[in-house]
Short mmCIF file of C-alpha atoms in Angstrom, two decimals:
data_model
loop_
_atom_site.label_atom_id
_atom_site.label_comp_id
_atom_site.label_asym_id
_atom_site.label_seq_id
_atom_site.Cartn_x
_atom_site.Cartn_y
_atom_site.Cartn_z
CA UNK A 234 83.84 36.84 65.47
CA UNK A 235 85.44 36.71 68.92
CA UNK A 236 86.30 33.40 70.55
CA UNK A 237 85.66 33.08 74.28
CA UNK A 238 86.94 30.03 76.14
CA UNK A 239 85.33 28.96 79.41
CA UNK A 240 87.75 27.21 81.74
CA UNK A 241 87.55 26.12 85.35
CA UNK A 242 87.62 23.23 87.75
CA UNK A 243 84.90 20.55 87.71
CA UNK A 244 81.67 21.53 89.50
CA UNK A 245 82.39 25.27 89.57
CA UNK A 246 79.28 26.05 87.51
CA UNK A 247 81.12 26.50 84.20
CA UNK A 248 78.40 24.83 82.15
CA UNK A 249 75.67 26.97 83.72
CA UNK A 250 77.71 30.09 82.81
CA UNK A 251 77.89 28.65 79.28
CA UNK A 252 74.11 28.17 79.21
CA UNK A 253 73.59 31.65 80.67
CA UNK A 254 75.72 33.24 77.92
CA UNK A 255 74.53 31.17 74.97
CA UNK A 256 70.95 30.48 76.04
CA UNK A 257 71.94 26.77 75.83
CA UNK A 258 72.17 26.98 72.03
CA UNK A 259 75.07 24.63 71.63
CA UNK A 260 76.61 21.80 69.74
CA UNK A 261 78.97 19.25 71.18
CA UNK A 262 82.29 18.61 69.46
CA UNK A 263 84.10 15.41 70.34
CA UNK A 264 87.87 15.53 70.13
CA UNK A 265 89.14 12.71 67.88
CA UNK A 266 90.62 9.73 69.67
CA UNK A 267 89.51 10.73 73.13
CA UNK A 268 86.18 10.84 74.91
CA UNK A 269 86.20 14.48 75.93
CA UNK A 270 83.41 16.76 74.85
CA UNK A 271 83.86 20.41 74.05
CA UNK A 272 80.64 22.39 73.86
CA UNK A 273 80.37 25.32 71.49
CA UNK A 274 77.69 27.99 71.28
CA UNK A 275 77.18 31.58 70.26
CA UNK A 276 76.33 34.72 72.18
CA UNK A 277 75.76 38.31 71.14
CA UNK A 278 77.22 41.26 72.98
CA UNK A 279 75.31 44.52 73.45
CA UNK A 280 77.23 46.16 70.60
CA UNK A 281 76.11 43.38 68.24
CA UNK A 282 79.42 41.49 68.19
CA UNK A 283 78.82 37.76 67.87
CA UNK A 284 81.08 35.59 70.01
CA UNK A 285 81.73 31.89 69.83
CA UNK A 286 81.72 30.50 73.37
CA UNK A 287 83.69 27.29 73.93
CA UNK A 288 83.02 25.33 77.11
CA UNK A 289 86.23 23.40 77.76
CA UNK A 290 86.36 20.35 80.06
CA UNK A 291 86.67 20.91 83.81
CA UNK A 292 90.27 20.55 84.98
CA UNK A 293 92.18 20.89 88.25
CA UNK A 294 95.53 21.84 86.82
CA UNK A 295 97.37 22.48 83.54
CA UNK A 296 99.49 19.36 83.58
CA UNK A 297 99.18 16.65 80.94
CA UNK A 298 97.95 13.86 83.22
CA UNK A 299 94.38 13.62 81.93
CA UNK A 300 92.65 13.95 78.56
CA UNK A 301 90.66 16.92 79.86
CA UNK A 302 93.82 18.81 80.78
CA UNK A 303 95.44 18.07 77.42
CA UNK A 304 92.35 19.16 75.47
CA UNK A 305 91.98 22.40 77.45
CA UNK A 306 95.55 23.56 77.20
CA UNK A 307 95.88 22.50 73.56
CA UNK A 308 92.77 24.50 72.72
CA UNK A 309 94.12 27.61 74.45
CA UNK A 310 97.58 27.24 72.89
CA UNK A 311 96.52 26.27 69.36
CA UNK A 312 93.57 28.60 68.82
CA UNK A 313 93.29 32.33 68.64
CA UNK A 314 91.30 32.72 71.85
CA UNK A 315 90.30 36.37 72.35
CA UNK A 316 89.39 35.96 75.99
CA UNK A 317 89.59 33.17 78.55
CA UNK A 318 86.81 33.29 81.12
CA UNK A 319 88.08 31.46 84.18
CA UNK A 320 85.10 30.37 86.29
CA UNK A 321 85.82 29.85 89.99
CA UNK A 322 83.73 28.48 92.82
CA UNK A 323 83.57 31.49 95.19
CA UNK A 324 83.23 29.18 98.16
CA UNK A 325 86.52 27.46 97.33
CA UNK A 326 88.83 30.10 95.86
CA UNK A 327 91.92 28.39 97.20
CA UNK A 328 91.58 25.51 94.76
CA UNK A 329 90.29 27.66 91.94
CA UNK A 330 93.20 30.10 92.10
CA UNK A 331 95.63 27.19 91.84
CA UNK A 332 94.42 26.83 88.25
CA UNK A 333 94.05 30.59 87.65
CA UNK A 334 97.71 31.34 88.40
CA UNK A 335 98.71 28.76 85.80
CA UNK A 336 96.64 30.56 83.16
CA UNK A 337 98.20 33.86 84.25
CA UNK A 338 101.62 32.26 83.74
CA UNK A 339 100.45 31.21 80.28
CA UNK A 340 99.94 34.91 79.53
CA UNK A 341 96.46 34.52 78.07
CA UNK A 342 93.93 37.41 78.12
CA UNK A 343 91.66 36.44 80.97
CA UNK A 344 88.90 37.53 83.28
CA UNK A 345 87.66 35.78 86.39
CA UNK A 346 84.02 34.93 87.02
CA UNK A 347 83.56 34.27 90.74
CA UNK A 348 80.56 31.98 90.48
CA UNK A 349 78.31 30.49 93.19
CA UNK A 350 78.58 33.75 95.10
CA UNK A 351 75.39 32.82 97.00
CA UNK A 352 76.97 29.58 98.32
CA UNK A 353 80.02 31.55 99.51
CA UNK A 354 77.77 34.07 101.24
CA UNK A 355 75.86 31.26 103.00
CA UNK A 356 79.17 29.84 104.20
CA UNK A 357 80.12 33.23 105.58
CA UNK A 358 82.89 33.86 103.03
CA UNK A 359 83.40 37.48 101.96
CA UNK A 360 85.82 38.29 99.15
CA UNK A 361 87.12 41.76 98.34
CA UNK A 362 86.87 41.51 94.56
CA UNK A 363 88.45 44.88 93.81
CA UNK A 364 91.50 44.06 95.89
CA UNK A 365 91.85 40.61 94.29
CA UNK A 366 91.46 42.17 90.85
CA UNK A 367 94.18 44.75 91.50
CA UNK A 368 96.59 42.12 92.89
CA UNK A 369 96.11 39.72 89.97
CA UNK A 370 95.78 42.48 87.36
CA UNK A 371 92.68 40.94 85.81
CA UNK A 372 89.01 41.99 85.79
CA UNK A 373 86.68 40.05 88.09
CA UNK A 374 82.88 39.70 88.01
CA UNK A 375 80.59 37.96 90.47
CA UNK A 376 77.93 35.54 89.20
CA UNK A 377 75.26 33.15 90.41
CA UNK A 378 74.87 31.34 87.11
CA UNK A 379 72.16 28.87 88.17
CA UNK A 380 69.93 31.89 88.82
CA UNK A 381 71.23 33.85 85.80
CA UNK A 382 72.58 36.55 88.10
CA UNK A 383 75.57 38.56 86.95
CA UNK A 384 75.02 37.97 83.23
CA UNK A 385 74.97 41.72 82.42
CA UNK A 386 78.16 42.31 84.41
CA UNK A 387 79.87 39.42 82.66
CA UNK A 388 78.81 40.58 79.18
CA UNK A 389 79.95 44.12 80.00
CA UNK A 390 83.31 42.83 81.26
CA UNK A 391 83.74 40.86 78.01
CA UNK A 392 82.90 43.96 75.94
CA UNK A 393 85.14 46.34 77.82
CA UNK A 394 88.05 43.95 78.26
CA UNK A 395 91.34 45.31 77.04
CA UNK A 396 94.54 43.27 77.33
CA UNK A 397 96.88 44.47 80.02
CA UNK A 398 100.44 45.22 78.92
CA UNK A 399 101.88 42.63 81.27
CA UNK A 400 100.33 40.13 83.60
CA UNK A 401 102.48 39.26 86.56
CA UNK A 402 102.04 35.90 88.22
CA UNK A 403 101.51 36.23 91.96
CA UNK A 404 103.53 33.05 92.48
CA UNK A 405 106.94 33.41 94.06
CA UNK A 406 109.02 30.38 93.10
CA UNK A 407 111.77 31.23 95.60
CA UNK A 408 114.93 29.22 95.02
CA UNK A 409 113.49 27.82 91.77
CA UNK A 410 113.36 31.31 90.25
CA UNK A 411 117.03 31.19 89.14
CA UNK A 412 116.40 27.90 87.30
CA UNK A 413 113.23 29.26 85.71
CA UNK A 414 115.04 32.37 84.45
CA UNK A 415 117.88 30.31 83.00
CA UNK A 416 115.53 27.91 81.21
CA UNK A 417 113.28 30.77 80.03
CA UNK A 418 116.22 32.42 78.25
CA UNK A 419 117.21 29.16 76.61
CA UNK A 420 113.66 28.39 75.45
CA UNK A 421 113.37 31.91 74.01
CA UNK A 422 116.63 31.34 72.10
CA UNK A 423 115.38 28.15 70.38
CA UNK A 424 115.35 28.42 66.57
CA UNK A 425 111.78 27.06 66.31
CA UNK A 426 108.93 29.27 67.52
CA UNK A 427 106.96 27.45 70.22
CA UNK A 428 103.24 27.87 70.87
CA UNK A 429 103.69 28.74 74.55
CA UNK A 430 105.45 31.57 76.41
CA UNK A 431 109.07 30.69 77.34
CA UNK A 432 108.56 31.24 81.09
CA UNK A 433 105.51 28.97 81.18
CA UNK A 434 107.52 26.35 79.24
CA UNK A 435 110.37 26.65 81.75
CA UNK A 436 108.02 26.04 84.70
CA UNK A 437 106.46 23.09 82.89
CA UNK A 438 109.91 21.62 82.27
CA UNK A 439 110.53 21.72 86.00
CA UNK A 440 107.21 19.92 86.44
CA UNK A 441 108.49 17.25 83.99
CA UNK A 442 105.59 17.90 81.65
CA UNK A 443 105.75 15.31 78.85
CA UNK A 444 104.01 17.41 76.18
CA UNK A 445 106.20 20.48 76.71
CA UNK A 446 109.23 18.19 76.55
CA UNK A 447 108.02 16.79 73.22
CA UNK A 448 107.56 20.31 71.78
CA UNK A 449 111.08 21.31 72.83
CA UNK A 450 112.56 18.04 71.58
CA UNK A 451 111.01 18.78 68.17
CA UNK A 452 113.15 21.92 67.99
CA UNK A 453 116.19 19.79 67.05
CA UNK A 454 119.59 19.34 68.67
CA UNK A 455 119.34 22.64 70.56
CA UNK A 456 116.06 21.41 72.06
CA UNK A 457 117.61 18.09 73.10
CA UNK A 458 120.50 19.94 74.75
CA UNK A 459 118.03 22.16 76.57
CA UNK A 460 116.15 19.12 77.89
CA UNK A 461 119.37 17.55 79.11
CA UNK A 462 120.25 20.79 80.88
CA UNK A 463 116.77 21.01 82.44
CA UNK A 464 117.10 17.42 83.70
CA UNK A 465 120.53 18.15 85.16
CA UNK A 466 119.32 21.34 86.86
CA UNK A 467 116.26 19.54 88.26
CA UNK A 468 118.34 16.63 89.54
CA UNK A 469 120.86 18.98 91.21
CA UNK A 470 118.05 20.98 92.81
CA UNK A 471 116.30 17.82 94.02
CA UNK A 472 119.52 16.59 95.59
CA UNK A 473 120.05 19.93 97.29
CA UNK A 474 116.61 20.30 98.87
CA UNK A 475 115.59 16.64 99.06
CA UNK A 476 112.44 17.10 96.99
CA UNK A 477 111.56 17.12 93.30
CA UNK A 478 111.30 20.39 91.36
CA UNK A 479 107.75 19.36 90.41
CA UNK A 480 106.85 19.15 94.09
CA UNK A 481 108.51 22.49 94.80
CA UNK A 482 106.53 24.18 91.98
CA UNK A 483 103.28 22.93 93.54
CA UNK A 484 104.34 24.03 97.03
CA UNK A 485 105.34 27.50 95.74
CA UNK A 486 101.91 27.97 94.14
CA UNK A 487 100.07 27.02 97.32
CA UNK A 488 102.38 29.09 99.49
CA UNK A 489 101.74 32.13 97.29
CA UNK A 490 97.96 31.66 97.12
CA UNK A 491 97.44 31.26 100.88
CA UNK A 492 98.73 34.78 101.86
CA UNK A 493 96.98 36.28 98.82
CA UNK A 494 93.66 34.89 100.04
CA UNK A 495 94.30 36.15 103.56
CA UNK A 496 94.50 39.68 102.12
CA UNK A 497 91.24 39.50 100.19
CA UNK A 498 89.03 37.04 102.03
CA UNK A 499 87.45 36.67 105.44
CA UNK A 500 85.31 33.85 106.73
CA UNK A 501 82.78 34.47 109.48
CA UNK A 502 81.54 30.86 109.86
CA UNK A 503 82.67 27.38 108.75
CA UNK A 504 79.41 26.69 106.89
CA UNK A 505 79.98 22.94 106.53
CA UNK A 506 78.15 22.00 109.67
CA UNK A 507 74.89 21.14 107.86
CA UNK A 508 76.64 18.92 105.28
CA UNK A 509 78.63 17.27 108.07
CA UNK A 510 75.46 16.56 110.03
CA UNK A 511 73.78 15.05 106.95
CA UNK A 512 76.89 12.98 106.14
CA UNK A 513 76.93 11.54 109.63
CA UNK A 514 73.61 9.88 108.76
CA UNK A 515 73.86 9.33 105.01
CA UNK A 516 77.25 7.55 105.05
CA UNK A 517 76.89 6.07 108.52
CA UNK A 518 78.16 2.51 108.81
CA UNK A 519 74.73 1.06 109.57
CA UNK A 520 72.20 3.66 108.41
CA UNK A 521 74.03 4.46 105.14
CA UNK A 522 73.55 1.08 103.37
CA UNK A 523 69.94 0.80 104.65
CA UNK A 524 69.17 4.31 103.37
CA UNK A 525 70.73 3.42 100.03
CA UNK A 526 68.54 0.31 99.75
CA UNK A 527 65.50 2.45 100.62
CA UNK A 528 66.36 5.01 97.95
CA UNK A 529 66.88 2.29 95.31
CA UNK A 530 63.50 0.81 96.26
CA UNK A 531 61.90 4.27 96.01
CA UNK A 532 63.56 4.79 92.64
CA UNK A 533 62.12 1.45 91.48
CA UNK A 534 58.65 2.26 92.83
CA UNK A 535 58.54 5.71 91.25
CA UNK A 536 60.08 5.04 87.87
CA UNK A 537 59.00 1.47 87.10
CA UNK A 538 55.75 0.88 89.04
CA UNK A 539 54.36 4.42 88.77
CA UNK A 540 55.95 4.88 85.32
CA UNK A 541 54.13 1.82 83.96
CA UNK A 542 50.88 3.15 85.44
CA UNK A 543 51.43 6.34 83.42
CA UNK A 544 52.06 4.31 80.27
CA UNK A 545 48.53 2.92 80.70
CA UNK A 546 47.30 6.43 79.93
CA UNK A 547 49.71 6.83 77.04
CA UNK A 548 49.12 3.48 75.29
CA UNK A 549 45.51 4.24 74.11
CA UNK A 550 46.78 7.45 72.45
CA UNK A 551 49.59 5.59 70.75
CA UNK A 552 47.12 2.92 69.58
CA UNK A 553 44.87 5.66 68.22
CA UNK A 554 47.79 7.13 66.27
CA UNK A 555 48.57 3.68 64.89
CA UNK A 556 44.92 3.18 63.94
CA UNK A 557 44.81 6.59 62.21
CA UNK A 558 47.90 5.65 60.28
CA UNK A 559 46.31 2.37 59.18
CA UNK A 560 43.25 4.30 57.92
CA UNK A 561 45.33 6.84 55.97
CA UNK A 562 47.62 4.24 54.36
CA UNK A 563 46.52 2.19 51.31
CA UNK A 564 44.29 -0.74 52.27
CA UNK A 565 45.67 -4.26 52.18
CA UNK A 566 44.30 -6.83 49.82
CA UNK A 567 43.21 -10.39 50.58
CA UNK A 568 46.53 -12.01 49.88
CA UNK A 569 48.97 -9.11 49.48
CA UNK A 570 49.80 -5.96 51.42
CA UNK A 571 51.06 -2.77 49.71
CA UNK A 572 54.67 -2.02 50.63
CA UNK A 573 53.78 1.56 51.66
CA UNK A 574 51.31 0.24 54.24
CA UNK A 575 53.68 -2.39 55.59
CA UNK A 576 56.47 0.17 55.83
CA UNK A 577 54.31 2.90 57.39
CA UNK A 578 52.80 0.59 60.01
CA UNK A 579 56.20 -0.92 60.74
CA UNK A 580 57.74 2.51 61.36
CA UNK A 581 54.76 3.57 63.48
CA UNK A 582 55.04 0.43 65.63
CA UNK A 583 58.77 1.06 66.06
CA UNK A 584 58.19 4.69 67.12
CA UNK A 585 55.45 3.62 69.54
CA UNK A 586 57.68 0.99 71.12
CA UNK A 587 60.12 3.80 72.01
CA UNK A 588 57.49 6.39 73.01
CA UNK A 589 55.90 3.97 75.45
CA UNK A 590 58.98 4.27 77.67
CA UNK A 591 58.84 8.08 77.89
CA UNK A 592 57.00 8.23 81.28
CA UNK A 593 59.45 5.75 82.79
CA UNK A 594 62.47 7.65 81.51
CA UNK A 595 60.99 10.99 82.52
CA UNK A 596 60.57 9.88 86.14
CA UNK A 597 63.81 7.88 86.28
CA UNK A 598 66.06 10.62 84.88
CA UNK A 599 64.30 13.31 86.97
CA UNK A 600 64.98 11.25 90.11
CA UNK A 601 68.62 10.71 89.10
CA UNK A 602 69.03 14.45 88.38
CA UNK A 603 67.53 15.21 91.80
CA UNK A 604 69.92 12.78 93.54
CA UNK A 605 72.82 14.32 91.64
CA UNK A 606 71.75 17.88 92.51
CA UNK A 607 71.41 17.18 96.24
CA UNK A 608 74.84 15.55 96.20
CA UNK A 609 73.75 11.98 96.98
CA UNK A 610 75.58 10.43 93.99
CA UNK A 611 79.09 10.91 95.45
CA UNK A 612 77.78 9.35 98.69
CA UNK A 613 76.56 6.28 96.75
CA UNK A 614 80.04 6.07 95.21
CA UNK A 615 81.56 6.31 98.71
CA UNK A 616 79.37 3.48 100.03
CA UNK A 617 79.69 1.16 97.03
CA UNK A 618 83.35 1.68 96.08
CA UNK A 619 84.56 -1.48 97.82
CA UNK A 620 82.04 -3.66 95.99
CA UNK A 621 82.65 -2.02 92.62
CA UNK A 622 86.44 -2.34 92.82
CA UNK A 623 86.12 -6.15 92.86
CA UNK A 624 84.90 -5.81 89.27
CA UNK A 625 87.66 -3.39 88.26
CA UNK A 626 85.27 -0.44 88.62
CA UNK A 627 85.39 2.69 90.76
CA UNK A 628 82.97 4.65 92.88
CA UNK A 629 82.73 7.02 89.92
CA UNK A 630 81.21 4.13 87.94
CA UNK A 631 78.05 4.42 90.04
CA UNK A 632 76.30 7.13 88.01
CA UNK A 633 76.94 5.43 84.63
CA UNK A 634 75.73 2.11 86.05
CA UNK A 635 72.55 3.64 87.49
CA UNK A 636 71.85 5.48 84.23
CA UNK A 637 72.60 2.25 82.37
CA UNK A 638 70.03 0.41 84.45
CA UNK A 639 71.81 -1.56 87.17
CA UNK A 640 69.05 -0.89 89.70
CA UNK A 641 65.77 -0.27 87.97
CA UNK A 642 66.42 -0.18 84.25
CA UNK A 643 67.71 2.73 82.26
CA UNK A 644 69.49 3.39 79.00
CA UNK A 645 73.00 2.36 78.00
CA UNK A 646 73.55 5.48 75.85
CA UNK A 647 73.56 8.11 78.66
CA UNK A 648 75.27 5.48 80.84
CA UNK A 649 78.23 5.22 78.46
CA UNK A 650 78.28 9.01 77.99
CA UNK A 651 78.46 9.52 81.77
CA UNK A 652 81.65 7.42 81.96
CA UNK A 653 83.67 10.44 80.75
CA UNK A 654 83.93 11.64 84.37
CA UNK A 655 86.04 8.55 85.25
CA UNK A 656 89.66 9.67 85.16
CA UNK A 657 91.21 6.19 85.19
CA UNK A 658 91.21 4.85 81.64
CA UNK A 659 91.03 1.17 82.64
CA UNK A 660 88.09 1.75 84.97
CA UNK A 661 86.38 3.85 82.29
CA UNK A 662 86.70 1.08 79.70
CA UNK A 663 85.50 -1.55 82.19
CA UNK A 664 82.49 0.61 83.06
CA UNK A 665 81.61 1.14 79.37
CA UNK A 666 81.72 -2.63 78.79
CA UNK A 667 79.63 -3.38 81.88
CA UNK A 668 77.06 -0.63 81.18
CA UNK A 669 76.48 -2.06 77.71
CA UNK A 670 75.42 -5.36 79.33
CA UNK A 671 72.95 -3.71 81.73
CA UNK A 672 69.26 -4.41 81.54
CA UNK A 673 68.51 -1.38 79.37
CA UNK A 674 64.74 -0.85 78.97
CA UNK A 675 65.01 -0.75 75.19
CA UNK A 676 66.56 -4.23 75.24
CA UNK A 677 63.48 -5.80 76.89
CA UNK A 678 61.49 -6.10 73.60
CA UNK A 679 64.55 -7.80 72.10
CA UNK A 680 64.78 -10.21 75.03
CA UNK A 681 61.04 -10.91 74.68
CA UNK A 682 61.47 -11.57 70.97
CA UNK A 683 64.43 -13.89 71.53
CA UNK A 684 62.66 -15.73 74.35
CA UNK A 685 59.47 -16.21 72.37
CA UNK A 686 61.44 -17.35 69.30
CA UNK A 687 63.55 -19.92 71.09
CA UNK A 688 61.23 -21.05 73.87
CA UNK A 689 58.38 -21.74 71.45
CA UNK A 690 60.74 -24.00 69.49
CA UNK B 279 99.74 3.08 109.99
CA UNK B 280 96.02 2.75 110.56
CA UNK B 281 93.78 5.55 109.33
CA UNK B 282 91.10 5.65 112.01
CA UNK B 283 88.50 8.41 112.34
CA UNK B 284 89.58 11.56 114.24
CA UNK B 285 93.32 10.85 113.80
CA UNK B 286 95.39 13.78 112.55
CA UNK B 287 98.47 13.53 110.39
CA UNK B 288 100.98 15.91 108.85
CA UNK B 289 102.21 15.26 105.34
CA UNK B 290 105.95 14.61 105.42
CA UNK B 291 106.75 13.76 101.82
CA UNK B 292 105.65 15.15 98.51
CA UNK B 293 107.27 12.67 96.15
CA UNK B 294 104.65 12.16 93.43
CA UNK B 295 103.43 8.60 93.26
CA UNK B 296 102.11 7.14 90.04
CA UNK B 297 98.55 6.79 91.24
CA UNK B 298 98.41 10.40 92.39
CA UNK B 299 95.77 12.29 90.58
CA UNK B 300 96.67 15.92 89.95
CA UNK B 301 93.72 16.81 92.16
CA UNK B 302 95.82 16.03 95.23
CA UNK B 303 98.24 18.77 94.24
CA UNK B 304 95.35 21.13 93.74
CA UNK B 305 94.02 20.26 97.17
CA UNK B 306 97.26 21.34 98.74
CA UNK B 307 98.59 17.95 99.79
CA UNK B 308 101.94 19.60 100.30
CA UNK B 309 104.66 19.01 102.87
CA UNK B 310 103.43 20.03 106.30
CA UNK B 311 99.74 19.99 105.32
CA UNK B 312 97.48 18.75 108.13
CA UNK B 313 95.25 15.81 107.23
CA UNK B 314 92.41 14.72 109.50
CA UNK B 315 90.71 11.35 109.08
CA UNK B 316 86.98 11.99 109.06
CA UNK B 317 85.43 8.58 108.51
CA UNK B 318 85.73 5.21 106.88
CA UNK B 319 83.07 4.13 104.38
CA UNK B 320 80.47 1.61 105.66
CA UNK B 321 82.49 -1.16 103.95
CA UNK B 322 85.72 0.33 105.43
CA UNK B 323 87.08 1.45 102.05
CA UNK B 324 87.51 4.28 101.06
CA UNK B 325 88.58 6.60 103.84
CA UNK B 326 87.54 10.26 103.88
CA UNK B 327 90.08 12.92 104.88
CA UNK B 328 89.80 16.62 105.50
CA UNK B 329 92.75 18.32 103.85
CA UNK B 330 93.03 22.08 104.19
CA UNK B 331 89.25 22.39 104.32
CA UNK B 332 88.65 20.06 101.37
CA UNK B 333 87.16 16.58 101.69
CA UNK B 334 89.18 13.87 99.91
CA UNK B 335 88.39 10.15 99.68
CA UNK B 336 91.12 7.62 99.05
CA UNK B 337 91.24 3.84 99.19
CA UNK B 338 93.31 2.56 102.12
CA UNK B 339 95.93 1.00 99.82
CA UNK B 340 96.38 4.41 98.15
CA UNK B 341 96.35 6.29 101.45
CA UNK B 342 99.15 4.07 102.75
CA UNK B 343 101.40 5.34 99.97
CA UNK B 344 101.19 8.86 101.39
CA UNK B 345 103.99 9.63 103.78
CA UNK B 346 102.56 11.23 106.88
CA UNK B 347 103.45 11.62 110.55
CA UNK B 348 100.87 11.08 113.29
CA UNK B 349 100.17 14.24 115.26
#
């Protein structure tokens, strides 16, 4: 069985590519000790080969700053991945290629899926895929995953992929190149075999990557000497040019990507004018907060008021089911009740108490999904950040809090799950603790029970 | 330095600060990059920049750690 790894930056449509390939047949694996999910599913190629598709977390770079980055690069380095499918947002190739060149430097077998091709077209961006493919030396396919377009091309590219003898990074590191070559030779000469290519390790050393340093340190005294040499070379270089080697690595990547894009891409219009016009209203100093209040009120009206009206239709059916259950179960006596009956009716009542909230949840989560899809959630975060920070939270805490029920009720479980997008660990923990205290709909029966117990006394 | 809407700055230093998320590197906040202040949030914080075509929001206290020169 082949293993395919899906990598890419957040919001590039990676998960929709995953769903397109696997038909959304997936299971979620949680990496121990960290709250990062890795989705796994299976897909069949035309020749009958079954592939395991792994949807790795969205990342911006291959550093070791965030859990997502660590999980992604560890998976690629520690597993026998047959093919890495790097998904890029076609409308923002500049950022996407920043990550792609790092995978090329890693020397992994890779193909590029230029996703959201329709968005790029609307923004007047035309990319010469053949030219880009020949420059990078990797196959490229175009997809519009949310409309399942390009699936056949992608499957064919996976089937026909054959590793190229040598991938050459398009990045020119200029003055750093001499340092990289020196460190590459020394890493290659280490007695312990490392999991990464020596050149990639050398670049990461210049970026002061803590995990690569640990791997080299584990190689013994020769590794320690190598680290000391890398530090000395970095310090001397920094003194010479007045900037850190880490900064220079980043600059070199951007300076290499910009001319590359000029060769393969042309833009006929800016395409952001509509979003800019909408933003002028949505995050306006005066209209923005009023609009937000209006949307929260609408959310309350639709999910709670209208949702409860829908439960009026549902409750008679649930009562009927409970009645049917009471007829089927053994009858109760005058002074005792059979355990089977008590248990059956108890379970039925418990199930009904959950089912009764289905209309509310259906409307609430549909509305939240709609707000997320139209891009209003980041605007809420933008408006509310200043208030949230007083409580140690971030703008990114908005979605978990809304799902958890800060405005109109919700559920703490998806609320806590949604906190994984918060990069800052402290803010993530604070959000998890706050979401758990929200007025979750399922907690209302408990509140009612507690109130009736204590207030009657 | 005050980050008011429509002001343009050029990045003059790339020394990584602790708060810097790696996303800033990805978004080409490199020496010489042009940063335009687009707007402040309704409650003043955060401030939205346009950096090489990408929209980035930072809190003012974070933005003040960036070394830039007014254009």
